[in-house]
Short mmCIF file of C-alpha atoms in Angstrom, two decimals:
data_model
loop_
_atom_site.label_atom_id
_atom_site.label_comp_id
_atom_site.label_asym_id
_atom_site.label_seq_id
_atom_site.Cartn_x
_atom_site.Cartn_y
_atom_site.Cartn_z
CA MET A 1 -33.31 -4.78 3.82
CA VAL A 2 -31.83 -8.00 2.45
CA ALA A 3 -32.83 -6.98 -1.08
CA LEU A 4 -31.00 -3.66 -0.67
CA TYR A 5 -27.80 -5.30 0.52
CA PRO A 6 -26.25 -5.97 -2.94
CA TRP A 7 -27.18 -2.51 -4.24
CA LEU A 8 -25.65 -0.74 -1.25
CA VAL A 9 -22.40 -2.34 -2.36
CA ALA A 10 -22.72 -2.01 -6.15
CA ILE A 11 -24.34 1.37 -6.83
CA PRO A 12 -21.90 3.88 -5.22
CA PRO A 13 -18.86 2.79 -7.30
CA LEU A 14 -20.95 2.93 -10.47
CA LEU A 15 -22.22 6.43 -9.64
CA LEU A 16 -18.68 7.67 -9.09
CA LEU A 17 -17.53 6.06 -12.33
CA GLY A 18 -20.44 7.76 -14.10
CA ALA A 19 -18.92 11.18 -13.39
CA ILE A 20 -16.68 10.61 -16.40
CA LEU A 21 -19.73 11.02 -18.66
CA ALA A 22 -19.60 14.77 -18.10
CA PRO A 23 -17.30 16.27 -20.79
CA SER A 24 -14.27 18.18 -19.50
CA GLN A 25 -15.35 21.48 -21.07
CA PHE A 26 -18.77 21.23 -19.45
CA ALA A 27 -17.19 20.32 -16.10
CA ASN A 28 -14.79 23.27 -16.29
CA ARG A 29 -17.69 25.66 -17.02
CA ARG A 30 -19.88 24.24 -14.24
CA VAL A 31 -17.21 23.88 -11.57
CA ARG A 32 -19.43 24.59 -8.58
CA ALA A 33 -22.06 22.06 -9.59
CA VAL A 34 -19.50 19.38 -10.48
CA ARG A 35 -17.58 19.93 -7.26
CA LYS A 36 -20.66 19.64 -5.07
CA THR A 37 -21.89 16.59 -7.00
CA VAL A 38 -18.59 14.76 -6.58
CA GLN A 39 -18.46 15.61 -2.88
CA ALA A 40 -22.04 14.34 -2.47
CA LEU A 41 -21.20 11.10 -4.30
CA ALA A 42 -18.17 10.56 -2.06
CA ILE A 43 -20.38 10.98 1.02
CA VAL A 44 -22.96 8.58 -0.44
CA ALA A 45 -20.20 6.02 -1.07
CA PHE A 46 -18.96 6.26 2.52
CA VAL A 47 -22.46 6.10 4.05
CA SER A 48 -23.31 3.14 1.81
CA SER A 49 -20.15 1.37 2.96
CA VAL A 50 -21.21 1.86 6.58
CA ALA A 51 -24.72 0.56 5.83
CA ALA A 52 -23.36 -2.41 3.87
CA THR A 53 -21.05 -3.27 6.77
CA PHE A 54 -24.06 -3.42 9.11
CA GLN A 55 -25.77 -5.68 6.58
CA LEU A 56 -22.66 -7.86 6.52
CA ALA A 57 -22.84 -8.23 10.30
CA LEU A 58 -26.50 -9.25 10.07
CA PHE A 59 -26.57 -11.47 6.98
CA GLY A 60 -22.98 -12.56 6.37
CA THR A 61 -20.79 -12.55 3.26
CA LEU A 62 -22.42 -11.41 0.04
CA ASP A 63 -21.41 -13.34 -3.08
CA ILE A 64 -23.91 -12.71 -5.84
CA ALA A 65 -23.98 -12.23 -9.61
CA LEU A 66 -26.20 -9.24 -10.34
CA ILE A 67 -25.97 -9.59 -14.12
CA LYS A 68 -25.26 -12.80 -16.01
CA ALA A 69 -26.12 -12.57 -19.69
CA ASN A 70 -27.19 -15.67 -21.59
CA GLY A 71 -24.36 -17.12 -23.63
CA ALA A 72 -21.73 -15.12 -21.70
CA GLY A 73 -20.13 -18.29 -20.40
CA PRO A 74 -18.17 -17.77 -17.17
CA PHE A 75 -18.48 -13.97 -17.30
CA SER A 76 -20.80 -12.17 -14.90
CA LEU A 77 -21.13 -8.87 -13.07
CA GLY A 78 -21.59 -9.16 -9.34
CA VAL A 79 -20.26 -8.26 -5.92
CA TYR A 80 -18.24 -10.12 -3.32
CA PHE A 81 -18.56 -8.34 0.03
CA ASP A 82 -16.94 -9.89 3.07
CA SER A 83 -15.09 -8.48 6.08
CA LEU A 84 -12.00 -7.70 3.98
CA ALA A 85 -14.06 -5.76 1.41
CA ALA A 86 -15.93 -4.00 4.24
CA VAL A 87 -12.75 -2.74 5.90
CA MET A 88 -11.30 -1.53 2.61
CA SER A 89 -14.59 0.09 1.49
CA LEU A 90 -14.87 2.01 4.75
CA LEU A 91 -11.24 3.12 4.45
CA ILE A 92 -11.53 4.25 0.82
CA GLY A 93 -14.90 5.89 1.40
CA PHE A 94 -13.60 7.90 4.34
CA ILE A 95 -10.43 8.99 2.51
CA GLY A 96 -12.54 9.88 -0.54
CA VAL A 97 -14.71 12.26 1.50
CA VAL A 98 -11.65 13.95 3.01
CA ILE A 99 -9.81 14.30 -0.31
CA THR A 100 -12.78 15.68 -2.28
CA ARG A 101 -13.40 18.31 0.40
CA TYR A 102 -9.72 19.23 0.56
CA SER A 103 -9.56 19.47 -3.25
CA SER A 104 -12.23 22.20 -3.26
CA ARG A 105 -9.90 24.56 -1.44
CA TYR A 106 -6.66 23.31 -2.98
CA LEU A 107 -7.82 23.75 -6.61
CA ASP A 108 -9.91 26.87 -6.09
CA GLY A 109 -9.29 29.09 -9.11
CA ASP A 110 -7.72 26.38 -11.25
CA PRO A 111 -9.28 26.70 -14.74
CA ARG A 112 -9.23 22.90 -15.16
CA GLN A 113 -10.62 21.91 -11.78
CA GLY A 114 -13.86 20.60 -13.31
CA ARG A 115 -11.83 18.06 -15.26
CA PHE A 116 -9.93 17.22 -12.09
CA PHE A 117 -13.09 16.46 -10.12
CA ARG A 118 -14.56 14.18 -12.78
CA TRP A 119 -11.35 12.14 -12.85
CA ILE A 120 -10.98 12.03 -9.06
CA ALA A 121 -14.55 10.69 -8.86
CA PHE A 122 -13.84 8.15 -11.60
CA THR A 123 -10.68 6.95 -9.85
CA LEU A 124 -12.44 6.63 -6.49
CA GLY A 125 -15.19 4.65 -8.16
CA ALA A 126 -12.68 2.34 -9.84
CA VAL A 127 -10.89 1.64 -6.55
CA LEU A 128 -14.18 0.94 -4.76
CA LEU A 129 -15.31 -1.34 -7.58
CA LEU A 130 -11.97 -3.17 -7.39
CA VAL A 131 -12.57 -3.87 -3.70
CA VAL A 132 -16.13 -5.22 -4.09
CA SER A 133 -15.68 -6.99 -7.46
CA GLY A 134 -17.45 -10.32 -7.57
CA ASN A 135 -14.84 -12.17 -9.60
CA LEU A 136 -11.37 -11.89 -11.10
CA VAL A 137 -12.59 -10.53 -14.44
CA MET A 138 -14.28 -7.59 -12.73
CA PHE A 139 -11.24 -7.13 -10.52
CA THR A 140 -8.89 -6.96 -13.51
CA LEU A 141 -11.18 -4.52 -15.32
CA SER A 142 -11.34 -2.31 -12.22
CA TRP A 143 -7.56 -2.57 -11.88
CA MET A 144 -7.17 -1.16 -15.40
CA LEU A 145 -9.76 1.56 -14.84
CA THR A 146 -7.87 2.64 -11.70
CA SER A 147 -4.69 3.00 -13.76
CA LEU A 148 -6.56 5.02 -16.38
CA GLY A 149 -7.97 7.41 -13.80
CA LEU A 150 -4.63 7.83 -12.05
CA HIS A 151 -2.85 8.54 -15.33
CA GLN A 152 -5.27 11.35 -16.13
CA LEU A 153 -4.77 12.83 -12.68
CA LEU A 154 -1.00 12.64 -12.97
CA ILE A 155 -1.07 14.75 -16.14
CA HIS A 156 -3.39 17.38 -14.70
CA TYR A 157 -0.59 19.88 -15.33
CA PRO A 158 0.45 19.01 -18.92
CA GLU A 159 2.73 22.04 -19.08
CA ARG A 160 5.07 20.41 -16.54
CA PRO A 161 7.49 18.17 -18.50
CA TRP A 162 8.57 16.12 -15.49
CA ALA A 163 4.96 15.41 -14.47
CA VAL A 164 4.21 14.11 -17.96
CA TRP A 165 7.41 12.07 -18.03
CA ALA A 166 6.65 10.44 -14.65
CA ALA A 167 3.11 9.67 -15.78
CA ARG A 168 4.49 7.94 -18.87
CA LYS A 169 6.86 5.83 -16.77
CA LYS A 170 3.93 4.88 -14.53
CA PHE A 171 1.89 4.09 -17.66
CA LEU A 172 4.48 1.58 -18.91
CA ILE A 173 4.83 -0.14 -15.52
CA SER A 174 1.05 -0.32 -15.19
CA ARG A 175 0.73 -1.95 -18.61
CA LEU A 176 3.26 -4.57 -17.52
CA GLY A 177 1.09 -5.24 -14.47
CA ASP A 178 -1.99 -5.54 -16.70
CA ILE A 179 -0.23 -8.11 -18.89
CA LEU A 180 0.81 -10.16 -15.87
CA LEU A 181 -2.75 -10.14 -14.53
CA LEU A 182 -4.23 -11.10 -17.89
CA ILE A 183 -1.84 -14.06 -18.21
CA ALA A 184 -2.65 -15.13 -14.64
CA LEU A 185 -6.36 -14.71 -15.38
CA SER A 186 -6.18 -17.00 -18.42
CA LEU A 187 -4.22 -19.66 -16.52
CA THR A 188 -6.66 -19.41 -13.62
CA PHE A 189 -9.59 -20.29 -15.87
CA TYR A 190 -7.59 -23.08 -17.50
CA CYS A 191 -6.75 -24.58 -14.12
CA PHE A 192 -9.91 -23.90 -12.09
CA GLY A 193 -12.54 -23.52 -14.81
CA THR A 194 -13.97 -20.38 -13.18
CA PHE A 195 -13.27 -16.75 -12.33
CA GLU A 196 -15.43 -16.71 -9.19
CA TYR A 197 -13.63 -16.13 -5.89
CA GLY A 198 -15.65 -18.63 -3.88
CA GLU A 199 -15.03 -21.53 -6.24
CA ILE A 200 -11.31 -20.74 -6.57
CA PHE A 201 -10.84 -20.47 -2.80
CA GLU A 202 -12.62 -23.78 -2.29
CA LYS A 203 -10.46 -25.63 -4.82
CA ALA A 204 -7.06 -24.02 -4.16
CA PRO A 205 -6.01 -25.79 -0.89
CA ALA A 206 -6.21 -29.21 -2.55
CA PHE A 207 -3.25 -28.28 -4.78
CA ARG A 208 -0.88 -27.81 -1.85
CA GLU A 209 -0.42 -31.55 -1.35
CA ASP A 210 -0.78 -32.33 -5.05
CA SER A 211 2.32 -33.15 -7.09
CA SER A 212 0.67 -33.09 -10.50
CA THR A 213 1.36 -30.61 -13.28
CA ASN A 214 -1.62 -28.53 -12.18
CA ALA A 215 0.00 -27.97 -8.77
CA TYR A 216 3.02 -26.37 -10.44
CA LEU A 217 0.65 -24.37 -12.62
CA VAL A 218 -1.18 -23.06 -9.55
CA SER A 219 2.18 -22.01 -8.08
CA LEU A 220 2.94 -20.14 -11.31
CA ILE A 221 -0.49 -18.48 -11.24
CA ALA A 222 0.04 -17.29 -7.66
CA THR A 223 3.47 -15.91 -8.54
CA LEU A 224 2.07 -14.03 -11.54
CA TYR A 225 -0.56 -12.40 -9.35
CA VAL A 226 2.18 -11.44 -6.89
CA LEU A 227 4.25 -9.89 -9.70
CA GLY A 228 1.21 -7.94 -10.89
CA ALA A 229 0.60 -6.71 -7.34
CA MET A 230 4.22 -5.56 -7.13
CA THR A 231 3.79 -3.17 -10.07
CA LYS A 232 0.82 -1.43 -8.46
CA SER A 233 2.34 -1.25 -4.95
CA ALA A 234 5.72 0.13 -6.08
CA GLN A 235 7.86 -2.87 -5.15
CA PHE A 236 11.43 -3.26 -6.35
CA PRO A 237 12.26 -3.17 -9.25
CA PHE A 238 9.03 -1.34 -10.16
CA HIS A 239 9.26 1.21 -7.33
CA SER A 240 10.77 4.26 -9.07
CA TRP A 241 7.50 5.54 -10.54
CA LEU A 242 6.14 6.51 -7.13
CA PRO A 243 8.83 9.02 -6.00
CA ASP A 244 8.83 10.54 -9.50
CA THR A 245 5.12 11.44 -9.46
CA MET A 246 5.51 14.36 -7.07
CA GLU A 247 4.45 17.18 -9.40
CA THR A 248 0.88 16.03 -9.33
CA PRO A 249 -1.63 17.99 -7.18
CA THR A 250 -1.38 17.16 -3.47
CA PRO A 251 -4.88 15.58 -3.29
CA VAL A 252 -3.78 13.14 -6.00
CA SER A 253 -0.66 12.27 -4.01
CA ALA A 254 -2.83 11.66 -0.95
CA LEU A 255 -5.22 9.42 -2.90
CA MET A 256 -2.34 7.60 -4.57
CA HIS A 257 -0.42 6.92 -1.36
CA ALA A 258 -3.42 6.26 0.88
CA GLY A 259 -5.64 4.36 -1.53
CA ILE A 260 -4.42 3.29 -4.95
CA ILE A 261 -1.04 2.01 -3.74
CA ASN A 262 -2.91 -0.47 -1.53
CA ALA A 263 -4.42 -2.26 -4.55
CA GLY A 264 -1.44 -4.61 -4.83
CA GLY A 265 -1.61 -5.53 -1.15
CA PHE A 266 -5.37 -5.99 -1.39
CA LEU A 267 -4.91 -8.34 -4.34
CA VAL A 268 -2.48 -10.53 -2.38
CA ILE A 269 -4.71 -10.57 0.73
CA ARG A 270 -7.85 -11.23 -1.33
CA LEU A 271 -6.16 -14.16 -3.09
CA SER A 272 -4.44 -15.40 0.09
CA PRO A 273 -6.10 -18.85 -0.13
CA LEU A 274 -4.51 -19.20 -3.59
CA VAL A 275 -1.20 -17.46 -2.83
CA SER A 276 -0.68 -19.56 0.33
CA VAL A 277 -0.62 -22.70 -1.79
CA SER A 278 2.61 -21.58 -3.48
CA ASP A 279 5.83 -21.61 -1.46
CA LEU A 280 7.48 -19.88 -4.41
CA ALA A 281 5.03 -16.96 -4.30
CA LEU A 282 5.37 -16.61 -0.51
CA ASP A 283 9.17 -16.73 -0.56
CA PHE A 284 9.21 -14.22 -3.39
CA LEU A 285 6.95 -11.88 -1.43
CA THR A 286 9.13 -12.21 1.66
CA ILE A 287 12.43 -11.47 -0.10
CA VAL A 288 11.24 -8.69 -2.38
CA GLY A 289 9.05 -7.10 0.30
CA ALA A 290 11.89 -7.03 2.83
CA PHE A 291 14.38 -5.65 0.30
CA THR A 292 11.91 -2.95 -0.78
CA ALA A 293 11.22 -2.01 2.85
CA LEU A 294 14.93 -1.66 3.63
CA LEU A 295 15.65 0.22 0.40
CA GLY A 296 12.82 2.68 0.94
CA ALA A 297 13.78 3.29 4.58
CA VAL A 298 17.42 4.03 3.73
CA VAL A 299 16.69 6.32 0.77
CA MET A 300 13.94 8.14 2.69
CA ILE A 301 16.29 9.55 5.35
CA THR A 302 18.46 11.22 2.68
CA GLN A 303 15.68 13.16 0.92
CA SER A 304 15.38 16.93 1.44
CA SER A 305 12.00 17.20 -0.35
CA ILE A 306 9.20 16.39 2.10
CA LYS A 307 6.96 14.89 -0.61
CA ARG A 308 9.78 12.76 -1.99
CA ALA A 309 10.64 11.57 1.52
CA LEU A 310 6.98 10.66 2.03
CA ALA A 311 7.05 8.77 -1.28
CA TYR A 312 10.02 6.64 -0.23
CA SER A 313 8.33 6.15 3.12
CA THR A 314 5.36 4.68 1.24
CA VAL A 315 7.71 2.42 -0.75
CA ALA A 316 9.17 1.16 2.54
CA GLN A 317 5.77 0.68 4.17
CA MET A 318 4.34 -1.19 1.19
CA GLY A 319 7.45 -3.36 1.14
CA PHE A 320 6.95 -4.24 4.78
CA MET A 321 3.28 -4.99 4.10
CA MET A 322 4.27 -7.40 1.31
CA PHE A 323 6.88 -8.90 3.65
CA GLN A 324 4.09 -9.60 6.15
CA CYS A 325 2.05 -11.29 3.42
CA GLY A 326 5.05 -13.47 2.54
CA LEU A 327 5.20 -14.62 6.16
CA GLY A 328 1.51 -15.51 6.01
CA ALA A 329 0.55 -12.68 8.38
CA PHE A 330 -2.30 -11.42 6.20
CA SER A 331 -4.22 -9.88 9.12
CA ALA A 332 -1.13 -7.92 10.16
CA ALA A 333 -0.74 -6.77 6.54
CA LEU A 334 -4.31 -5.41 6.44
CA LEU A 335 -3.79 -3.63 9.75
CA HIS A 336 -0.66 -2.10 8.24
CA ILE A 337 -2.61 -0.96 5.17
CA VAL A 338 -5.28 0.77 7.26
CA ALA A 339 -2.85 2.49 9.64
CA HIS A 340 -0.53 3.58 6.85
CA SER A 341 -3.36 4.91 4.68
CA LEU A 342 -4.76 7.12 7.42
CA TYR A 343 -1.32 8.38 8.41
CA LYS A 344 -0.14 9.03 4.85
CA ALA A 345 -3.35 10.83 3.81
CA HIS A 346 -2.90 13.16 6.78
CA ALA A 347 0.83 13.58 6.07
CA PHE A 348 0.29 14.67 2.46
CA LEU A 349 -2.72 16.88 3.09
CA SER A 350 -0.92 18.65 5.94
CA SER A 351 2.53 18.83 4.30
CA GLY A 352 2.04 22.45 3.27
CA SER A 353 1.10 23.47 6.82
CA VAL A 354 4.12 21.67 8.19
CA LEU A 355 6.43 23.56 5.84
CA GLU A 356 4.74 26.87 6.65
CA GLY A 357 5.11 26.25 10.36
CA ALA A 358 8.73 25.24 9.95
CA THR A 359 9.71 28.38 8.01
CA GLY A 360 12.15 30.40 10.00
CA ALA A 361 12.16 27.92 12.87
CA LYS A 362 15.44 27.50 14.68
CA VAL A 363 16.43 23.87 14.90
CA GLU A 364 18.65 22.86 17.77
CA SER A 365 19.64 19.28 18.42
CA SER A 366 19.96 18.17 22.02
CA ILE A 367 21.19 14.75 20.98
CA ASN A 368 24.97 14.66 20.93
CA PRO A 369 25.95 11.83 23.25
CA THR A 370 29.28 10.18 23.84
CA SER A 371 29.74 6.68 22.42
CA SER A 372 29.62 5.08 25.87
CA ARG A 373 26.40 6.91 26.73
CA ALA A 374 24.88 5.94 23.40
CA LEU A 375 25.76 2.26 23.88
CA SER A 376 24.49 2.14 27.44
CA GLY A 377 21.29 3.86 26.38
CA LEU A 378 20.90 1.35 23.55
CA ALA A 379 21.27 -1.58 25.95
CA VAL A 380 18.71 -0.08 28.32
CA GLY A 381 16.31 0.55 25.44
CA ALA A 382 16.65 -3.02 24.15
CA LEU A 383 16.03 -4.57 27.57
CA ALA A 384 13.07 -2.28 28.25
CA SER A 385 11.55 -3.02 24.83
CA MET A 386 11.84 -6.78 25.29
CA ALA A 387 10.28 -6.53 28.74
CA ILE A 388 7.40 -4.40 27.43
CA PHE A 389 6.76 -6.72 24.50
CA MET A 390 6.87 -9.92 26.54
CA GLY A 391 4.62 -8.33 29.15
CA SER A 392 2.14 -7.33 26.45
CA LEU A 393 2.06 -10.88 25.10
CA TRP A 394 1.45 -12.28 28.60
CA LEU A 395 -1.24 -9.69 29.36
CA LEU A 396 -3.15 -10.45 26.16
CA GLY A 397 -2.54 -14.21 26.26
CA ILE A 398 -0.88 -14.35 22.83
CA ASP A 399 1.19 -17.34 21.75
CA LEU A 400 3.69 -15.61 19.48
CA VAL A 401 4.98 -18.83 17.90
CA ALA A 402 1.46 -19.86 16.87
CA LYS A 403 0.91 -16.67 14.87
CA PRO A 404 2.04 -16.55 11.20
CA GLY A 405 5.43 -14.87 11.10
CA GLY A 406 5.06 -14.04 14.79
CA PRO A 407 8.70 -14.44 15.93
CA VAL A 408 10.10 -12.45 12.99
CA LEU A 409 7.57 -9.62 13.24
CA GLY A 410 7.96 -9.60 17.02
CA VAL A 411 11.70 -9.00 16.77
CA ILE A 412 11.12 -6.14 14.31
CA LEU A 413 8.58 -4.56 16.68
CA VAL A 414 11.08 -4.80 19.55
CA VAL A 415 13.74 -3.11 17.38
CA ALA A 416 11.32 -0.28 16.57
CA MET A 417 10.47 0.24 20.26
CA THR A 418 14.17 0.11 21.14
CA HIS A 419 14.79 3.00 18.76
CA LEU A 420 11.93 4.96 20.35
CA ILE A 421 13.16 4.49 23.93
CA TRP A 422 16.80 5.01 22.97
CA ARG A 423 16.06 8.34 21.28
CA ALA A 424 14.15 9.47 24.37
CA ASN A 425 17.06 8.45 26.63
CA LEU A 426 19.57 10.39 24.55
CA THR A 427 17.81 13.69 25.22
CA GLY A 428 18.86 13.53 28.89
CA SER A 429 15.38 14.64 29.92
CA ARG A 430 13.70 12.51 32.58
CA ALA A 431 10.26 13.57 31.38
CA LEU A 432 11.06 12.53 27.79
CA ARG A 433 12.42 9.20 29.02
CA MET A 434 9.11 8.49 30.72
CA TRP A 435 7.25 9.59 27.61
CA GLY A 436 9.44 7.24 25.54
CA ILE A 437 8.70 4.26 27.79
CA GLY A 438 5.00 5.15 27.89
CA GLY A 439 4.96 5.47 24.10
CA ALA A 440 6.58 2.03 23.74
CA VAL A 441 3.95 0.50 26.04
CA LEU A 442 1.19 2.16 24.04
CA VAL A 443 2.71 0.97 20.74
CA SER A 444 3.12 -2.61 21.95
CA VAL A 445 -0.28 -3.05 23.58
CA GLY A 446 -2.11 -0.99 20.96
CA TYR A 447 -0.58 -2.87 18.05
CA LEU A 448 -1.29 -6.30 19.53
CA VAL A 449 -4.88 -5.40 20.43
CA ALA A 450 -5.45 -3.99 16.93
CA TYR A 451 -3.90 -7.12 15.41
CA LEU A 452 -6.16 -9.44 17.43
CA THR A 453 -9.19 -7.37 16.40
CA VAL A 454 -8.34 -7.42 12.69
CA ASP A 455 -7.40 -11.10 12.87
CA ARG A 456 -10.80 -11.93 14.29
CA ILE A 457 -12.61 -9.77 11.73
CA LEU A 458 -10.74 -11.44 8.84
CA SER A 459 -10.97 -15.00 10.15
CA ALA A 460 -13.32 -16.04 7.35
CA SER A 461 -11.82 -13.89 4.59
CA VAL A 462 -8.14 -14.82 4.43
CA SER A 463 -6.15 -18.02 4.41
CA ASN A 464 -5.98 -19.63 7.85
CA GLN A 465 -3.63 -22.34 6.71
CA THR A 466 -0.53 -22.71 8.86
CA ILE A 467 2.59 -22.05 6.80
CA GLN A 468 5.46 -24.36 7.68
CA PHE A 469 8.90 -22.73 7.71
CA SER A 470 11.68 -24.81 6.19
CA THR A 471 15.35 -24.49 7.16
CA LEU A 472 15.89 -22.27 4.13
CA ASP A 473 13.01 -20.05 5.25
CA TRP A 474 14.56 -19.60 8.69
CA VAL A 475 17.96 -18.80 7.20
CA MET A 476 16.29 -16.26 4.93
CA ALA A 477 14.40 -14.77 7.90
CA ILE A 478 17.64 -14.38 9.88
CA PHE A 479 19.33 -12.55 6.99
CA ILE A 480 16.30 -10.25 6.71
CA LEU A 481 16.40 -9.52 10.44
CA PHE A 482 20.07 -8.61 10.12
CA GLY A 483 19.04 -6.23 7.35
CA PHE A 484 16.54 -4.47 9.62
CA LEU A 485 19.16 -4.29 12.38
CA ALA A 486 21.61 -2.76 9.88
CA VAL A 487 19.08 -0.04 8.98
CA PHE A 488 18.56 0.59 12.69
CA ALA A 489 22.34 0.96 13.13
CA LEU A 490 22.48 3.37 10.19
CA GLN A 491 19.72 5.52 11.64
CA ALA A 492 21.51 5.44 15.01
CA MET A 493 24.72 6.71 13.43
CA VAL A 494 22.82 9.51 11.69
CA THR A 495 21.08 10.41 14.94
CA THR A 496 24.30 10.58 16.97
CA GLY A 497 26.16 12.57 14.30
CA VAL A 498 28.74 9.94 13.39
CA ASP A 499 30.82 11.21 10.46
CA ARG A 500 32.84 8.71 8.47
CA PRO A 501 34.04 8.81 4.84
CA PHE A 502 32.11 5.66 3.97
CA LEU A 503 28.92 7.23 5.38
CA ARG A 504 29.36 10.32 3.19
CA ALA A 505 29.79 8.14 0.10
CA PHE A 506 26.85 5.99 1.13
CA TYR A 507 24.74 9.12 1.57
CA VAL A 508 25.40 10.25 -2.00
CA HIS A 509 24.40 6.86 -3.41
CA ALA A 510 21.29 6.67 -1.22
CA LEU A 511 20.29 10.21 -2.18
CA ASN A 512 20.17 9.01 -5.80
CA GLY A 513 18.22 5.89 -4.91
CA PHE A 514 21.31 3.76 -5.59
CA TYR A 515 20.63 4.48 -9.30
CA LEU A 516 18.09 1.66 -9.44
CA ASP A 517 15.70 3.76 -11.54
CA ILE A 518 18.12 4.08 -14.47
CA PRO A 519 16.80 1.01 -16.37
CA ALA A 520 13.21 2.28 -16.04
CA ARG A 521 14.25 5.71 -17.29
CA ARG A 522 16.06 4.25 -20.27
CA ILE A 523 13.11 2.06 -21.20
CA THR A 524 10.75 5.03 -20.90
CA ALA A 525 13.05 7.18 -23.04
CA ARG A 526 13.30 4.46 -25.67
CA PHE A 527 9.53 3.98 -25.76
CA TRP A 528 8.61 7.69 -25.91
CA GLY A 529 11.56 8.73 -28.03
CA HIS A 530 13.21 11.38 -25.82
CA GLU A 531 15.24 11.62 -22.64
CA SER A 532 13.75 12.50 -19.29
CA PRO A 533 13.62 16.20 -18.34
CA THR A 534 15.23 17.56 -15.19
CA PRO A 535 12.93 17.12 -12.16
#
């Protein structure tokens, strides 16, 4: 069984990538065979991930070079499979099975569905290979292959001008990310003399207390990796490509939002021993992640298109995940990735059913409270949320201050639960109030239990170094918390039907994404030689 361990990890991604060898015309003529083959490969990948995870539990982390050619220098082909890779492989494998099965019905009758299935298999294989790559060279290659596969899926309908335009914008942003990774890769070898994860992770902590030129170089390397991750995970100012890619088939949207978008977060978590060395990289993650989360949340509530609203929701969620990484809460970030991926895959794949069920439905709002009732309900919700959260900490024996970013993330969780209880109180229904309180208890205890579980699973895979907060860091954290409270207040005003001139003007700007995508559109137009079509 030990001898099979590396191949359980390596073979499934390669088989999925091999689907690209079938020409498009052949695939379109043999749709049934191609469809069943891709579905079978997705099942094999998921089952192999389960088997490899059992092997991981028995034999520990796998770090092996399967192919190392003579004279190839530091280059090798191998796998690095630890608890982080196991969690991500299981997640991607499961989502891959669901999406390939859904695609069979969704694309039934499409004359180009054979081509679609070969590229969906290729993209799944590239993402899986990215997760289990044995070194940074393989990771970067997989990163580029993922972009290639996604680009081909985004232009599945070449007759749609906006789909092609959005794919071209994504193409340019992806190439910028590739350049950043290649520069970081070169500097990594210059500084560490290797591309292997294990050797880099072993050497990186020594640079934290070092004041030599190499220490500043390591900080630059970490920041470059963070910037590269931002392009893939749709962080400001690279976020506009994600909401624009809504004319792609729904299975592609599901794969993109539940799998590919996580690549940037995975990169930061995978390189957490290196990223944690750089205060610059961590501060950058914190600021940009928080801003992206707030931006996405505000713009999301103004969108009338369900898929576009889901896209901005993903922008917000990925921003919050990067914010968690900046605080050093890498386990919380992975938990966020898993929960968001499962939710967003379901949301996209069921979006059509939701719209069908909503057609003709009569919407009546029972929330129209007076200002005094709203304020009193808010106070009750805040007190109840704090009591529930503190009780959960006591019950589980968690020292919040000892956890990376614990106080900041704890306040944000309390704000979220306050909104839940407050909304339930505003309905005036006693039953809904009890459901609101019960939901808050479930959220608090469930989240903390899940966090402790993931934290234990990842104990040997991510940086465990305690990150010291400076005075500037605390000031920055307070400003960010005020930002989250401001978004909460905005949502509260929308909920209670507050109508003010400044809110109407703000709504118009938010509906247009505060025009932050204009530079990206101009650059795309300049590069491709024509203006963007009307979406």
